JSON list of C-alpha atoms in Angstrom, two decimals:
[
{"chain": "Q", "resi": 96, "resn": "ASP", "atom": "CA", "xyz": [-23.53, -12.38, -8.76]},
{"chain": "Q", "resi": 97, "resn": "GLY", "atom": "CA", "xyz": [-20.48, -11.27, -6.85]},
{"chain": "Q", "resi": 98, "resn": "GLY", "atom": "CA", "xyz": [-18.87, -7.81, -6.39]},
{"chain": "Q", "resi": 99, "resn": "ILE", "atom": "CA", "xyz": [-19.12, -4.03, -5.26]},
{"chain": "Q", "resi": 100, "resn": "THR", "atom": "CA", "xyz": [-21.77, -2.15, -5.47]},
{"chain": "Q", "resi": 101, "resn": "GLN", "atom": "CA", "xyz": [-21.96, 2.18, -4.82]},
{"chain": "Q", "resi": 102, "resn": "SER", "atom": "CA", "xyz": [-24.63, 4.13, -4.09]},
{"chain": "Q", "resi": 103, "resn": "PRO", "atom": "CA", "xyz": [-25.43, 7.00, -5.99]},
{"chain": "Q", "resi": 104, "resn": "LYS", "atom": "CA", "xyz": [-23.59, 7.21, -9.36]},
{"chain": "Q", "resi": 105, "resn": "TYR", "atom": "CA", "xyz": [-24.36, 10.65, -9.66]},
{"chain": "Q", "resi": 106, "resn": "LEU", "atom": "CA", "xyz": [-24.75, 12.81, -6.59]},
{"chain": "Q", "resi": 107, "resn": "PHE", "atom": "CA", "xyz": [-24.87, 16.57, -6.76]},
{"chain": "Q", "resi": 108, "resn": "ARG", "atom": "CA", "xyz": [-24.52, 18.39, -3.65]},
{"chain": "Q", "resi": 109, "resn": "LYS", "atom": "CA", "xyz": [-24.70, 22.03, -2.22]},
{"chain": "Q", "resi": 110, "resn": "GLU", "atom": "CA", "xyz": [-21.31, 23.98, -0.34]},
{"chain": "Q", "resi": 111, "resn": "GLY", "atom": "CA", "xyz": [-21.99, 23.20, 3.29]},
{"chain": "Q", "resi": 112, "resn": "GLN", "atom": "CA", "xyz": [-23.48, 20.30, 2.95]},
{"chain": "Q", "resi": 113, "resn": "ASN", "atom": "CA", "xyz": [-22.31, 16.89, 4.56]},
{"chain": "Q", "resi": 114, "resn": "VAL", "atom": "CA", "xyz": [-23.26, 13.50, 1.89]},
{"chain": "Q", "resi": 115, "resn": "THR", "atom": "CA", "xyz": [-22.46, 9.82, 2.38]},
{"chain": "Q", "resi": 116, "resn": "LEU", "atom": "CA", "xyz": [-21.60, 7.73, -0.95]},
{"chain": "Q", "resi": 117, "resn": "SER", "atom": "CA", "xyz": [-22.03, 3.93, -0.22]},
{"chain": "Q", "resi": 118, "resn": "CYS", "atom": "CA", "xyz": [-20.08, 1.28, -0.50]},
{"chain": "Q", "resi": 119, "resn": "GLU", "atom": "CA", "xyz": [-21.27, -2.37, -0.38]},
{"chain": "Q", "resi": 120, "resn": "GLN", "atom": "CA", "xyz": [-18.89, -5.87, -1.00]},
{"chain": "Q", "resi": 121, "resn": "ASN", "atom": "CA", "xyz": [-20.16, -9.53, -1.15]},
{"chain": "Q", "resi": 122, "resn": "LEU", "atom": "CA", "xyz": [-16.79, -11.04, -1.69]},
{"chain": "Q", "resi": 123, "resn": "ASN", "atom": "CA", "xyz": [-16.41, -11.63, 1.39]},
{"chain": "Q", "resi": 124, "resn": "HIS", "atom": "CA", "xyz": [-13.15, -9.22, 1.60]},
{"chain": "Q", "resi": 125, "resn": "ASP", "atom": "CA", "xyz": [-11.32, -7.80, 4.70]},
{"chain": "Q", "resi": 126, "resn": "ALA", "atom": "CA", "xyz": [-10.13, -4.84, 2.82]},
{"chain": "Q", "resi": 127, "resn": "MET", "atom": "CA", "xyz": [-11.65, -1.73, 1.70]},
{"chain": "Q", "resi": 128, "resn": "TYR", "atom": "CA", "xyz": [-10.44, 1.10, -0.02]},
{"chain": "Q", "resi": 129, "resn": "TRP", "atom": "CA", "xyz": [-12.10, 4.61, -1.08]},
{"chain": "Q", "resi": 130, "resn": "TYR", "atom": "CA", "xyz": [-10.00, 6.14, -3.60]},
{"chain": "Q", "resi": 131, "resn": "ARG", "atom": "CA", "xyz": [-10.55, 9.81, -5.31]},
{"chain": "Q", "resi": 132, "resn": "GLN", "atom": "CA", "xyz": [-9.89, 10.58, -9.05]},
{"chain": "Q", "resi": 133, "resn": "ASP", "atom": "CA", "xyz": [-9.51, 13.93, -11.00]},
{"chain": "Q", "resi": 134, "resn": "PRO", "atom": "CA", "xyz": [-8.59, 14.34, -14.41]},
{"chain": "Q", "resi": 135, "resn": "GLY", "atom": "CA", "xyz": [-4.75, 13.98, -14.76]},
{"chain": "Q", "resi": 136, "resn": "GLN", "atom": "CA", "xyz": [-4.20, 13.23, -11.06]},
{"chain": "Q", "resi": 137, "resn": "GLY", "atom": "CA", "xyz": [-4.62, 9.49, -10.85]},
{"chain": "Q", "resi": 138, "resn": "LEU", "atom": "CA", "xyz": [-6.41, 7.43, -8.32]},
{"chain": "Q", "resi": 139, "resn": "ARG", "atom": "CA", "xyz": [-5.02, 8.66, -4.84]},
{"chain": "Q", "resi": 140, "resn": "LEU", "atom": "CA", "xyz": [-6.47, 7.05, -1.53]},
{"chain": "Q", "resi": 141, "resn": "ILE", "atom": "CA", "xyz": [-8.58, 8.59, 1.10]},
{"chain": "Q", "resi": 142, "resn": "TYR", "atom": "CA", "xyz": [-9.22, 5.72, 3.25]},
{"chain": "Q", "resi": 143, "resn": "TYR", "atom": "CA", "xyz": [-8.58, 1.87, 3.87]},
{"chain": "Q", "resi": 144, "resn": "SER", "atom": "CA", "xyz": [-9.63, -0.69, 6.48]},
{"chain": "Q", "resi": 145, "resn": "GLN", "atom": "CA", "xyz": [-8.60, -3.66, 6.69]},
{"chain": "Q", "resi": 146, "resn": "ILE", "atom": "CA", "xyz": [-10.69, -5.16, 9.02]},
{"chain": "Q", "resi": 147, "resn": "VAL", "atom": "CA", "xyz": [-13.99, -4.60, 10.50]},
{"chain": "Q", "resi": 148, "resn": "ASN", "atom": "CA", "xyz": [-14.13, -1.35, 13.20]},
{"chain": "Q", "resi": 149, "resn": "ASP", "atom": "CA", "xyz": [-10.32, -0.41, 12.15]},
{"chain": "Q", "resi": 150, "resn": "PHE", "atom": "CA", "xyz": [-9.68, 1.80, 9.55]},
{"chain": "Q", "resi": 151, "resn": "GLN", "atom": "CA", "xyz": [-6.59, 4.36, 8.80]},
{"chain": "Q", "resi": 152, "resn": "LYS", "atom": "CA", "xyz": [-6.51, 6.82, 6.81]},
{"chain": "Q", "resi": 153, "resn": "GLY", "atom": "CA", "xyz": [-4.37, 7.46, 3.14]},
{"chain": "Q", "resi": 154, "resn": "ASP", "atom": "CA", "xyz": [-2.39, 10.36, 1.23]},
{"chain": "Q", "resi": 155, "resn": "ILE", "atom": "CA", "xyz": [-5.65, 13.14, 1.03]},
{"chain": "Q", "resi": 156, "resn": "ALA", "atom": "CA", "xyz": [-7.88, 11.99, 4.38]},
{"chain": "Q", "resi": 157, "resn": "GLU", "atom": "CA", "xyz": [-9.19, 15.58, 5.41]},
{"chain": "Q", "resi": 158, "resn": "GLY", "atom": "CA", "xyz": [-12.35, 16.18, 5.11]},
{"chain": "Q", "resi": 159, "resn": "TYR", "atom": "CA", "xyz": [-13.50, 13.14, 4.88]},
{"chain": "Q", "resi": 160, "resn": "SER", "atom": "CA", "xyz": [-14.76, 9.72, 7.38]},
{"chain": "Q", "resi": 161, "resn": "VAL", "atom": "CA", "xyz": [-15.49, 6.84, 6.66]},
{"chain": "Q", "resi": 162, "resn": "SER", "atom": "CA", "xyz": [-17.35, 3.70, 9.22]},
{"chain": "Q", "resi": 163, "resn": "ARG", "atom": "CA", "xyz": [-16.39, 0.22, 9.17]},
{"chain": "Q", "resi": 164, "resn": "GLU", "atom": "CA", "xyz": [-19.21, -1.33, 11.05]},
{"chain": "Q", "resi": 165, "resn": "LYS", "atom": "CA", "xyz": [-19.64, -4.57, 9.29]},
{"chain": "Q", "resi": 166, "resn": "LYS", "atom": "CA", "xyz": [-17.63, -6.34, 7.08]},
{"chain": "Q", "resi": 167, "resn": "GLU", "atom": "CA", "xyz": [-19.47, -6.01, 3.58]},
{"chain": "Q", "resi": 168, "resn": "SER", "atom": "CA", "xyz": [-20.33, -2.24, 3.86]},
{"chain": "Q", "resi": 169, "resn": "PHE", "atom": "CA", "xyz": [-17.37, 1.09, 3.75]},
{"chain": "Q", "resi": 170, "resn": "PRO", "atom": "CA", "xyz": [-19.45, 4.49, 3.71]},
{"chain": "Q", "resi": 171, "resn": "LEU", "atom": "CA", "xyz": [-17.77, 7.48, 3.07]},
{"chain": "Q", "resi": 172, "resn": "THR", "atom": "CA", "xyz": [-18.77, 10.78, 4.32]},
{"chain": "Q", "resi": 173, "resn": "VAL", "atom": "CA", "xyz": [-17.53, 13.79, 2.49]},
{"chain": "Q", "resi": 174, "resn": "THR", "atom": "CA", "xyz": [-18.20, 16.39, 4.97]},
{"chain": "Q", "resi": 175, "resn": "SER", "atom": "CA", "xyz": [-18.29, 20.39, 3.93]},
{"chain": "Q", "resi": 176, "resn": "ALA", "atom": "CA", "xyz": [-14.40, 20.68, 5.73]},
{"chain": "Q", "resi": 177, "resn": "GLN", "atom": "CA", "xyz": [-13.14, 18.96, 2.08]},
{"chain": "Q", "resi": 178, "resn": "LYS", "atom": "CA", "xyz": [-12.35, 22.33, 0.02]},
{"chain": "Q", "resi": 179, "resn": "ASN", "atom": "CA", "xyz": [-13.05, 20.18, -3.26]},
{"chain": "Q", "resi": 180, "resn": "PRO", "atom": "CA", "xyz": [-14.96, 17.30, -3.18]},
{"chain": "Q", "resi": 181, "resn": "THR", "atom": "CA", "xyz": [-16.36, 17.12, -6.94]},
{"chain": "Q", "resi": 182, "resn": "ALA", "atom": "CA", "xyz": [-14.29, 14.32, -8.09]},
{"chain": "Q", "resi": 183, "resn": "PHE", "atom": "CA", "xyz": [-15.58, 10.69, -9.32]},
{"chain": "Q", "resi": 184, "resn": "TYR", "atom": "CA", "xyz": [-15.14, 8.41, -6.17]},
{"chain": "Q", "resi": 185, "resn": "LEU", "atom": "CA", "xyz": [-14.19, 4.93, -6.22]},
{"chain": "Q", "resi": 186, "resn": "CYS", "atom": "CA", "xyz": [-14.32, 2.15, -3.71]},
{"chain": "Q", "resi": 187, "resn": "ALA", "atom": "CA", "xyz": [-12.22, -1.01, -3.87]},
{"chain": "Q", "resi": 188, "resn": "SER", "atom": "CA", "xyz": [-11.87, -4.29, -2.23]},
{"chain": "Q", "resi": 189, "resn": "ASN", "atom": "CA", "xyz": [-9.51, -7.24, -1.48]},
{"chain": "Q", "resi": 190, "resn": "ASN", "atom": "CA", "xyz": [-8.59, -10.26, -0.01]},
{"chain": "Q", "resi": 191, "resn": "ARG", "atom": "CA", "xyz": [-5.07, -9.73, 1.28]},
{"chain": "Q", "resi": 192, "resn": "ALA", "atom": "CA", "xyz": [-4.48, -6.24, 3.06]},
{"chain": "Q", "resi": 193, "resn": "ASN", "atom": "CA", "xyz": [-3.15, -3.37, 1.78]},
{"chain": "Q", "resi": 194, "resn": "THR", "atom": "CA", "xyz": [-1.74, -5.79, -1.36]},
{"chain": "Q", "resi": 195, "resn": "GLY", "atom": "CA", "xyz": [-1.94, -8.21, -4.37]},
{"chain": "Q", "resi": 196, "resn": "GLU", "atom": "CA", "xyz": [-5.06, -6.86, -6.84]},
{"chain": "Q", "resi": 197, "resn": "LEU", "atom": "CA", "xyz": [-8.16, -4.81, -6.39]},
{"chain": "Q", "resi": 198, "resn": "PHE", "atom": "CA", "xyz": [-11.69, -5.09, -7.20]},
{"chain": "Q", "resi": 199, "resn": "PHE", "atom": "CA", "xyz": [-13.39, -1.56, -7.89]},
{"chain": "Q", "resi": 200, "resn": "GLY", "atom": "CA", "xyz": [-16.73, -0.19, -7.69]},
{"chain": "Q", "resi": 201, "resn": "GLU", "atom": "CA", "xyz": [-18.61, 1.49, -10.90]},
{"chain": "Q", "resi": 202, "resn": "GLY", "atom": "CA", "xyz": [-18.01, 4.62, -8.78]},
{"chain": "Q", "resi": 203, "resn": "SER", "atom": "CA", "xyz": [-19.79, 7.84, -7.71]},
{"chain": "Q", "resi": 204, "resn": "ARG", "atom": "CA", "xyz": [-19.26, 10.75, -9.14]},
{"chain": "Q", "resi": 205, "resn": "LEU", "atom": "CA", "xyz": [-20.09, 13.99, -6.71]},
{"chain": "Q", "resi": 206, "resn": "THR", "atom": "CA", "xyz": [-20.85, 17.40, -8.04]},
{"chain": "Q", "resi": 207, "resn": "VAL", "atom": "CA", "xyz": [-21.41, 20.39, -5.51]},
{"chain": "Q", "resi": 208, "resn": "LEU", "atom": "CA", "xyz": [-22.62, 23.19, -6.75]},
{"chain": "R", "resi": 273, "resn": "ASP", "atom": "CA", "xyz": [6.18, 12.81, -4.14]},
{"chain": "R", "resi": 274, "resn": "GLN", "atom": "CA", "xyz": [5.32, 10.92, -7.12]},
{"chain": "R", "resi": 275, "resn": "GLN", "atom": "CA", "xyz": [6.59, 6.95, -6.25]},
{"chain": "R", "resi": 276, "resn": "VAL", "atom": "CA", "xyz": [4.76, 5.85, -9.90]},
{"chain": "R", "resi": 277, "resn": "LYS", "atom": "CA", "xyz": [5.17, 7.85, -13.10]},
{"chain": "R", "resi": 278, "resn": "GLN", "atom": "CA", "xyz": [3.81, 7.38, -16.11]},
{"chain": "R", "resi": 279, "resn": "ASN", "atom": "CA", "xyz": [5.16, 10.38, -17.36]},
{"chain": "R", "resi": 280, "resn": "SER", "atom": "CA", "xyz": [3.14, 10.25, -21.48]},
{"chain": "R", "resi": 281, "resn": "PRO", "atom": "CA", "xyz": [-0.40, 11.69, -21.15]},
{"chain": "R", "resi": 282, "resn": "SER", "atom": "CA", "xyz": [-1.23, 9.92, -23.87]},
{"chain": "R", "resi": 283, "resn": "LEU", "atom": "CA", "xyz": [-0.91, 7.72, -26.78]},
{"chain": "R", "resi": 284, "resn": "SER", "atom": "CA", "xyz": [-2.23, 6.75, -30.10]},
{"chain": "R", "resi": 285, "resn": "VAL", "atom": "CA", "xyz": [-2.16, 3.92, -31.88]},
{"chain": "R", "resi": 286, "resn": "GLN", "atom": "CA", "xyz": [-3.19, 2.49, -35.22]},
{"chain": "R", "resi": 287, "resn": "GLU", "atom": "CA", "xyz": [-5.53, -0.23, -35.02]},
{"chain": "R", "resi": 288, "resn": "GLY", "atom": "CA", "xyz": [-3.21, -4.13, -35.78]},
{"chain": "R", "resi": 289, "resn": "ARG", "atom": "CA", "xyz": [-0.17, -1.70, -34.07]},
{"chain": "R", "resi": 290, "resn": "ILE", "atom": "CA", "xyz": [1.76, -2.74, -30.64]},
{"chain": "R", "resi": 291, "resn": "SER", "atom": "CA", "xyz": [0.93, -0.41, -28.03]},
{"chain": "R", "resi": 292, "resn": "ILE", "atom": "CA", "xyz": [3.36, 0.37, -25.28]},
{"chain": "R", "resi": 293, "resn": "LEU", "atom": "CA", "xyz": [2.70, 1.92, -22.24]},
{"chain": "R", "resi": 294, "resn": "ASN", "atom": "CA", "xyz": [5.23, 3.02, -19.93]},
{"chain": "R", "resi": 295, "resn": "CYS", "atom": "CA", "xyz": [5.54, 3.00, -16.18]},
{"chain": "R", "resi": 296, "resn": "ASP", "atom": "CA", "xyz": [8.96, 4.09, -13.77]},
{"chain": "R", "resi": 297, "resn": "TYR", "atom": "CA", "xyz": [8.75, 3.97, -10.03]},
{"chain": "R", "resi": 298, "resn": "THR", "atom": "CA", "xyz": [10.95, 5.31, -7.61]},
{"chain": "R", "resi": 299, "resn": "ASN", "atom": "CA", "xyz": [10.65, 3.48, -4.54]},
{"chain": "R", "resi": 300, "resn": "SER", "atom": "CA", "xyz": [12.74, 0.32, -4.50]},
{"chain": "R", "resi": 301, "resn": "MET", "atom": "CA", "xyz": [11.01, -1.68, -1.97]},
{"chain": "R", "resi": 302, "resn": "PHE", "atom": "CA", "xyz": [7.94, -2.09, -4.24]},
{"chain": "R", "resi": 303, "resn": "ASP", "atom": "CA", "xyz": [7.88, -6.12, -5.54]},
{"chain": "R", "resi": 304, "resn": "TYR", "atom": "CA", "xyz": [4.94, -6.27, -7.04]},
{"chain": "R", "resi": 305, "resn": "PHE", "atom": "CA", "xyz": [3.17, -4.36, -10.13]},
{"chain": "R", "resi": 306, "resn": "LEU", "atom": "CA", "xyz": [-0.06, -4.36, -11.94]},
{"chain": "R", "resi": 307, "resn": "TRP", "atom": "CA", "xyz": [-2.17, -2.70, -14.60]},
{"chain": "R", "resi": 308, "resn": "TYR", "atom": "CA", "xyz": [-5.42, -1.76, -14.72]},
{"chain": "R", "resi": 309, "resn": "LYS", "atom": "CA", "xyz": [-7.68, -0.33, -17.37]},
{"chain": "R", "resi": 310, "resn": "LYS", "atom": "CA", "xyz": [-10.31, 2.54, -16.90]},
{"chain": "R", "resi": 311, "resn": "TYR", "atom": "CA", "xyz": [-13.21, 3.04, -19.15]},
{"chain": "R", "resi": 312, "resn": "PRO", "atom": "CA", "xyz": [-15.05, 6.40, -18.40]},
{"chain": "R", "resi": 313, "resn": "ALA", "atom": "CA", "xyz": [-17.34, 6.64, -15.66]},
{"chain": "R", "resi": 314, "resn": "GLU", "atom": "CA", "xyz": [-16.49, 3.06, -15.06]},
{"chain": "R", "resi": 315, "resn": "GLY", "atom": "CA", "xyz": [-14.37, 1.72, -11.92]},
{"chain": "R", "resi": 316, "resn": "PRO", "atom": "CA", "xyz": [-10.81, 0.04, -13.67]},
{"chain": "R", "resi": 317, "resn": "THR", "atom": "CA", "xyz": [-10.50, -3.30, -14.47]},
{"chain": "R", "resi": 318, "resn": "PHE", "atom": "CA", "xyz": [-7.13, -5.38, -13.28]},
{"chain": "R", "resi": 319, "resn": "LEU", "atom": "CA", "xyz": [-5.38, -6.17, -16.31]},
{"chain": "R", "resi": 320, "resn": "ILE", "atom": "CA", "xyz": [-1.88, -7.82, -15.70]},
{"chain": "R", "resi": 321, "resn": "SER", "atom": "CA", "xyz": [0.33, -8.62, -12.89]},
{"chain": "R", "resi": 322, "resn": "ILE", "atom": "CA", "xyz": [3.91, -8.60, -12.44]},
{"chain": "R", "resi": 323, "resn": "SER", "atom": "CA", "xyz": [6.19, -9.93, -9.74]},
{"chain": "R", "resi": 324, "resn": "SER", "atom": "CA", "xyz": [9.23, -8.32, -9.12]},
{"chain": "R", "resi": 325, "resn": "ILE", "atom": "CA", "xyz": [11.33, -12.29, -9.10]},
{"chain": "R", "resi": 326, "resn": "LYS", "atom": "CA", "xyz": [9.48, -12.07, -12.89]},
{"chain": "R", "resi": 327, "resn": "ASP", "atom": "CA", "xyz": [10.79, -9.86, -15.63]},
{"chain": "R", "resi": 328, "resn": "LYS", "atom": "CA", "xyz": [8.21, -10.43, -17.40]},
{"chain": "R", "resi": 329, "resn": "ASN", "atom": "CA", "xyz": [4.43, -11.95, -17.43]},
{"chain": "R", "resi": 330, "resn": "GLU", "atom": "CA", "xyz": [1.75, -12.79, -20.39]},
{"chain": "R", "resi": 331, "resn": "ASP", "atom": "CA", "xyz": [-1.74, -13.07, -20.76]},
{"chain": "R", "resi": 332, "resn": "GLY", "atom": "CA", "xyz": [-2.78, -13.52, -24.20]},
{"chain": "R", "resi": 333, "resn": "ARG", "atom": "CA", "xyz": [-2.40, -9.88, -26.42]},
{"chain": "R", "resi": 334, "resn": "PHE", "atom": "CA", "xyz": [-1.66, -8.49, -22.57]},
{"chain": "R", "resi": 335, "resn": "THR", "atom": "CA", "xyz": [2.73, -8.63, -21.80]},
{"chain": "R", "resi": 336, "resn": "VAL", "atom": "CA", "xyz": [4.02, -6.66, -19.33]},
{"chain": "R", "resi": 337, "resn": "PHE", "atom": "CA", "xyz": [7.62, -6.27, -19.10]},
{"chain": "R", "resi": 338, "resn": "LEU", "atom": "CA", "xyz": [9.87, -5.26, -15.37]},
{"chain": "R", "resi": 339, "resn": "ASN", "atom": "CA", "xyz": [12.96, -4.11, -15.52]},
{"chain": "R", "resi": 340, "resn": "LYS", "atom": "CA", "xyz": [14.12, -3.64, -11.63]},
{"chain": "R", "resi": 341, "resn": "SER", "atom": "CA", "xyz": [17.63, -2.15, -11.91]},
{"chain": "R", "resi": 342, "resn": "ALA", "atom": "CA", "xyz": [16.10, 0.87, -14.29]},
{"chain": "R", "resi": 343, "resn": "LYS", "atom": "CA", "xyz": [12.94, 0.83, -11.65]},
{"chain": "R", "resi": 344, "resn": "HIS", "atom": "CA", "xyz": [11.05, 0.71, -15.07]},
{"chain": "R", "resi": 345, "resn": "LEU", "atom": "CA", "xyz": [7.72, -1.52, -16.68]},
{"chain": "R", "resi": 346, "resn": "SER", "atom": "CA", "xyz": [5.58, -1.38, -19.35]},
{"chain": "R", "resi": 347, "resn": "LEU", "atom": "CA", "xyz": [2.80, -3.13, -20.70]},
{"chain": "R", "resi": 348, "resn": "HIS", "atom": "CA", "xyz": [2.55, -4.29, -24.92]},
{"chain": "R", "resi": 349, "resn": "ILE", "atom": "CA", "xyz": [-0.58, -4.63, -26.35]},
{"chain": "R", "resi": 350, "resn": "VAL", "atom": "CA", "xyz": [-0.36, -6.73, -29.62]},
{"chain": "R", "resi": 351, "resn": "PRO", "atom": "CA", "xyz": [-2.09, -6.58, -32.23]},
{"chain": "R", "resi": 352, "resn": "SER", "atom": "CA", "xyz": [-3.90, -3.20, -30.89]},
{"chain": "R", "resi": 353, "resn": "GLN", "atom": "CA", "xyz": [-7.60, -3.01, -30.78]},
{"chain": "R", "resi": 354, "resn": "PRO", "atom": "CA", "xyz": [-10.22, -0.06, -30.73]},
{"chain": "R", "resi": 355, "resn": "GLY", "atom": "CA", "xyz": [-11.69, -2.00, -27.71]},
{"chain": "R", "resi": 356, "resn": "ASP", "atom": "CA", "xyz": [-8.27, -1.52, -25.92]},
{"chain": "R", "resi": 357, "resn": "SER", "atom": "CA", "xyz": [-8.96, 2.76, -26.14]},
{"chain": "R", "resi": 358, "resn": "ALA", "atom": "CA", "xyz": [-8.95, 3.58, -22.47]},
{"chain": "R", "resi": 359, "resn": "VAL", "atom": "CA", "xyz": [-7.18, 4.89, -19.83]},
{"chain": "R", "resi": 360, "resn": "TYR", "atom": "CA", "xyz": [-4.59, 2.62, -18.06]},
{"chain": "R", "resi": 361, "resn": "PHE", "atom": "CA", "xyz": [-3.11, 3.13, -14.95]},
{"chain": "R", "resi": 362, "resn": "CYS", "atom": "CA", "xyz": [-0.11, 2.02, -13.17]},
{"chain": "R", "resi": 363, "resn": "ALA", "atom": "CA", "xyz": [0.19, 0.52, -9.70]},
{"chain": "R", "resi": 364, "resn": "ALA", "atom": "CA", "xyz": [2.59, -0.92, -7.86]},
{"chain": "R", "resi": 365, "resn": "SER", "atom": "CA", "xyz": [3.09, -2.74, -4.16]},
{"chain": "R", "resi": 366, "resn": "GLY", "atom": "CA", "xyz": [5.59, -3.34, -1.21]},
{"chain": "R", "resi": 367, "resn": "THR", "atom": "CA", "xyz": [5.46, -4.56, 2.37]},
{"chain": "R", "resi": 368, "resn": "GLY", "atom": "CA", "xyz": [4.96, -2.97, 5.24]},
{"chain": "R", "resi": 369, "resn": "ALA", "atom": "CA", "xyz": [4.85, 0.59, 5.00]},
{"chain": "R", "resi": 370, "resn": "ASN", "atom": "CA", "xyz": [5.02, 0.18, 1.15]},
{"chain": "R", "resi": 371, "resn": "SER", "atom": "CA", "xyz": [2.13, -2.49, 0.91]},
{"chain": "R", "resi": 372, "resn": "LYS", "atom": "CA", "xyz": [-0.30, -0.14, 0.18]},
{"chain": "R", "resi": 373, "resn": "LEU", "atom": "CA", "xyz": [-1.17, 0.54, -3.67]},
{"chain": "R", "resi": 374, "resn": "THR", "atom": "CA", "xyz": [0.37, 3.22, -5.42]},
{"chain": "R", "resi": 375, "resn": "PHE", "atom": "CA", "xyz": [-1.28, 4.35, -8.65]},
{"chain": "R", "resi": 376, "resn": "GLY", "atom": "CA", "xyz": [0.23, 6.28, -11.64]},
{"chain": "R", "resi": 377, "resn": "LYS", "atom": "CA", "xyz": [-1.65, 9.25, -13.36]},
{"chain": "R", "resi": 378, "resn": "GLY", "atom": "CA", "xyz": [-2.63, 7.09, -15.97]},
{"chain": "R", "resi": 379, "resn": "ILE", "atom": "CA", "xyz": [-2.36, 7.11, -19.70]},
{"chain": "R", "resi": 380, "resn": "THR", "atom": "CA", "xyz": [-4.54, 7.71, -22.23]},
{"chain": "R", "resi": 381, "resn": "LEU", "atom": "CA", "xyz": [-4.46, 4.79, -25.08]},
{"chain": "R", "resi": 382, "resn": "SER", "atom": "CA", "xyz": [-6.59, 5.45, -28.31]},
{"chain": "R", "resi": 383, "resn": "VAL", "atom": "CA", "xyz": [-6.66, 2.63, -30.77]},
{"chain": "R", "resi": 384, "resn": "ARG", "atom": "CA", "xyz": [-7.51, 4.11, -33.96]},
{"chain": "R", "resi": 385, "resn": "PRO", "atom": "CA", "xyz": [-9.41, 1.90, -36.58]}
]
């Protein structure tokens, strides 16, 4: 079945460690996105990519990094520079860059101990 | 600056009655609006959308109304069912610099049996 797969679903990290969240899609979508959800904050855009080997910062990119080496993959690294990394992270993709319906993965819950 | 506002954090409705979820936006360049539904620890799923050339779009129990002059849209669910209990996000996009989806903070709907 086509869709977006995020892994791991739950992740614990010690302070000062980097961690990478995986996002893979087999929908043949050009654009991919990373959002962060915090209670009462809605969904905030971290990074997005419209095409392979290109990506742009979203509204809250500080402390995060991404890569887009393959069309189907868009991993997110939460670095030690991210001051408040505990959150629910959502990956999404769509067929038209930057607009239209987004298809979301199941999310990854990161907890920093 | 919050461009998409969902001012009520929660709504409780009796099963069988109508649920009305409201959303306001400030950016006049937005021309496409979507509603997403989200269960805890899952990714949001697309529910219904409306383009600015319309003022109403209906899909089964779900209807979205758009009032461009008031920069307001609403989602009506009739009749409400307990399975509708979830967080509902309003989102908007435009073109060019406004083409990324901007989400509201969400509203938690509880449908009482």
